[in-house]
Coordinates of C-alpha atoms in Angstrom, one line a residue:
M1 CA 65.1 99.0 88.0
D2 CA 65.9 97.5 85.3
Y3 CA 69.7 98.2 82.8
R4 CA 69.0 101.9 81.8
S5 CA 67.8 102.8 85.3
Y6 CA 70.4 102.5 87.5
D7 CA 73.3 105.4 87.6
R8 CA 77.0 103.8 87.3
A9 CA 78.9 106.4 88.9
H10 CA 80.8 105.6 92.3
V11 CA 84.0 107.1 93.7
S12 CA 86.9 104.7 94.3
R13 CA 88.4 105.8 97.9
V14 CA 92.0 105.1 99.4
P15 CA 93.0 106.6 102.7
G16 CA 95.2 109.5 101.8
R17 CA 95.0 109.7 98.2
P18 CA 92.7 111.5 96.2
D19 CA 89.2 110.5 95.5
L20 CA 88.9 108.5 91.8
P21 CA 85.6 109.2 90.3
G22 CA 84.3 105.8 87.8
S23 CA 81.6 104.6 86.0
A24 CA 81.4 101.9 83.2
D25 CA 82.2 103.0 80.2
P26 CA 79.6 104.9 77.9
A27 CA 79.4 101.7 75.3
F28 CA 77.7 100.5 78.8
R29 CA 76.1 103.7 79.7
G30 CA 78.4 104.3 81.8
D31 CA 79.5 108.7 82.3
P32 CA 82.3 109.6 79.7
T33 CA 84.0 112.0 82.2
R34 CA 85.0 109.4 84.7
W35 CA 87.5 107.1 84.8
N36 CA 86.3 103.4 83.9
P37 CA 87.8 100.0 84.8
E38 CA 89.2 99.2 81.0
L39 CA 90.9 102.6 80.9
L40 CA 92.6 102.6 84.7
L41 CA 93.6 98.8 83.2
L42 CA 95.3 100.4 80.4
A43 CA 96.4 103.8 82.5
S44 CA 98.3 100.9 84.8
L45 CA 100.2 99.4 82.0
S46 CA 101.3 102.5 80.6
Q47 CA 102.3 103.5 84.6
C48 CA 104.2 100.9 84.7
H49 CA 106.4 101.1 81.9
L50 CA 106.5 104.7 82.1
L51 CA 108.1 104.0 85.8
W52 CA 110.3 101.5 84.9
Y53 CA 111.5 103.3 82.0
L54 CA 112.8 106.3 83.7
H55 CA 114.0 104.0 86.2
L56 CA 117.0 102.7 83.7
C57 CA 117.5 106.1 81.9
A58 CA 118.5 107.6 85.2
V59 CA 120.5 104.9 85.9
G60 CA 121.5 104.1 82.2
G61 CA 122.7 107.5 81.5
V62 CA 119.4 108.9 79.2
T63 CA 117.6 112.4 80.0
V64 CA 114.5 112.2 79.7
L65 CA 112.8 115.7 78.8
E66 CA 109.1 114.5 77.9
Y67 CA 107.9 111.2 78.2
R68 CA 104.2 110.7 76.7
D69 CA 102.3 107.5 76.1
D70 CA 99.1 107.4 73.5
A71 CA 98.7 103.9 74.5
V72 CA 95.6 102.1 73.0
A73 CA 94.2 98.7 73.5
T74 CA 91.5 96.5 71.9
M75 CA 88.9 94.5 73.4
T76 CA 86.3 92.2 72.0
E77 CA 83.3 91.8 73.4
D78 CA 81.2 88.6 73.9
S79 CA 77.2 87.5 73.2
D80 CA 76.9 87.0 76.9
G81 CA 77.8 90.6 77.0
G82 CA 81.1 89.9 78.8
G83 CA 84.6 90.7 76.9
R84 CA 88.1 90.9 77.1
F85 CA 91.2 92.9 76.4
T86 CA 93.0 91.3 73.4
A87 CA 96.2 93.1 73.5
A88 CA 97.4 96.6 74.3
E89 CA 99.7 98.4 72.6
L90 CA 102.2 101.4 74.0
R91 CA 103.0 104.1 71.7
P92 CA 105.2 106.0 74.3
V93 CA 106.7 109.2 72.6
V94 CA 110.1 110.6 74.6
T95 CA 112.1 113.3 74.6
V96 CA 115.9 113.1 75.1
A97 CA 118.5 115.9 75.5
S98 CA 120.8 114.5 72.8
A99 CA 121.3 112.3 70.1
E100 CA 123.7 109.9 71.2
M101 CA 121.1 109.1 73.4
V102 CA 118.3 107.4 70.9
D103 CA 119.8 104.2 70.4
R104 CA 120.4 103.3 74.3
A105 CA 116.9 105.4 74.8
R106 CA 114.9 103.0 72.7
E107 CA 116.2 100.0 73.6
L108 CA 115.5 100.7 77.3
H109 CA 111.7 100.9 76.5
G110 CA 112.6 97.1 75.6
V111 CA 114.2 96.1 79.5
A112 CA 111.4 98.1 80.7
H113 CA 109.0 95.8 78.9
T114 CA 110.3 92.9 80.6
R115 CA 111.0 94.0 83.8
C116 CA 107.0 95.9 84.1
F117 CA 104.8 93.5 86.9
I118 CA 101.5 94.3 85.8
A119 CA 102.2 93.8 81.9
A120 CA 103.6 90.0 83.5
S121 CA 100.3 89.8 85.3
V122 CA 97.6 90.2 82.6
N123 CA 97.1 86.9 80.1
F124 CA 97.0 89.2 76.4
P125 CA 100.0 90.4 74.8
V126 CA 101.0 94.3 75.6
T127 CA 104.0 95.5 73.1
H128 CA 105.4 99.2 72.9
S129 CA 106.1 101.2 69.5
P130 CA 107.8 104.1 71.4
R131 CA 109.5 106.9 69.1
I132 CA 112.5 108.8 70.0
E133 CA 112.9 112.6 69.5
V134 CA 116.0 114.4 70.0
A135 CA 115.3 118.0 72.2
A136 CA 115.4 121.2 69.6
G137 CA 118.4 123.2 70.1

């Protein structure tokens, strides 16, 4: 067996939860239709921020009607094939119920960032660049 010959596909299983189909990143001969460790780390950062943010909005009087995150990360590869994340940027787009909520909605992203366990656990900067929109009508 050599580097090119083995399949990177695998399944992560935890009792009581759906299977998670995994693989390596496509740059490392992985299946682009499956989750890879790099995507999972970025998704964890995004989900942690989302959950703290929604909690803070709920208790802070901000009605969130829609939330999506177009998160990105930067990685550096070493000459030996290893590497690391060097930065992640969360880019949430949040729709709130009224214009009066915009300033508070923006402010709560900073609070959510300070509370996120995942962002506090990584050794690279995690920033956020939120965009707040107001629902039509």
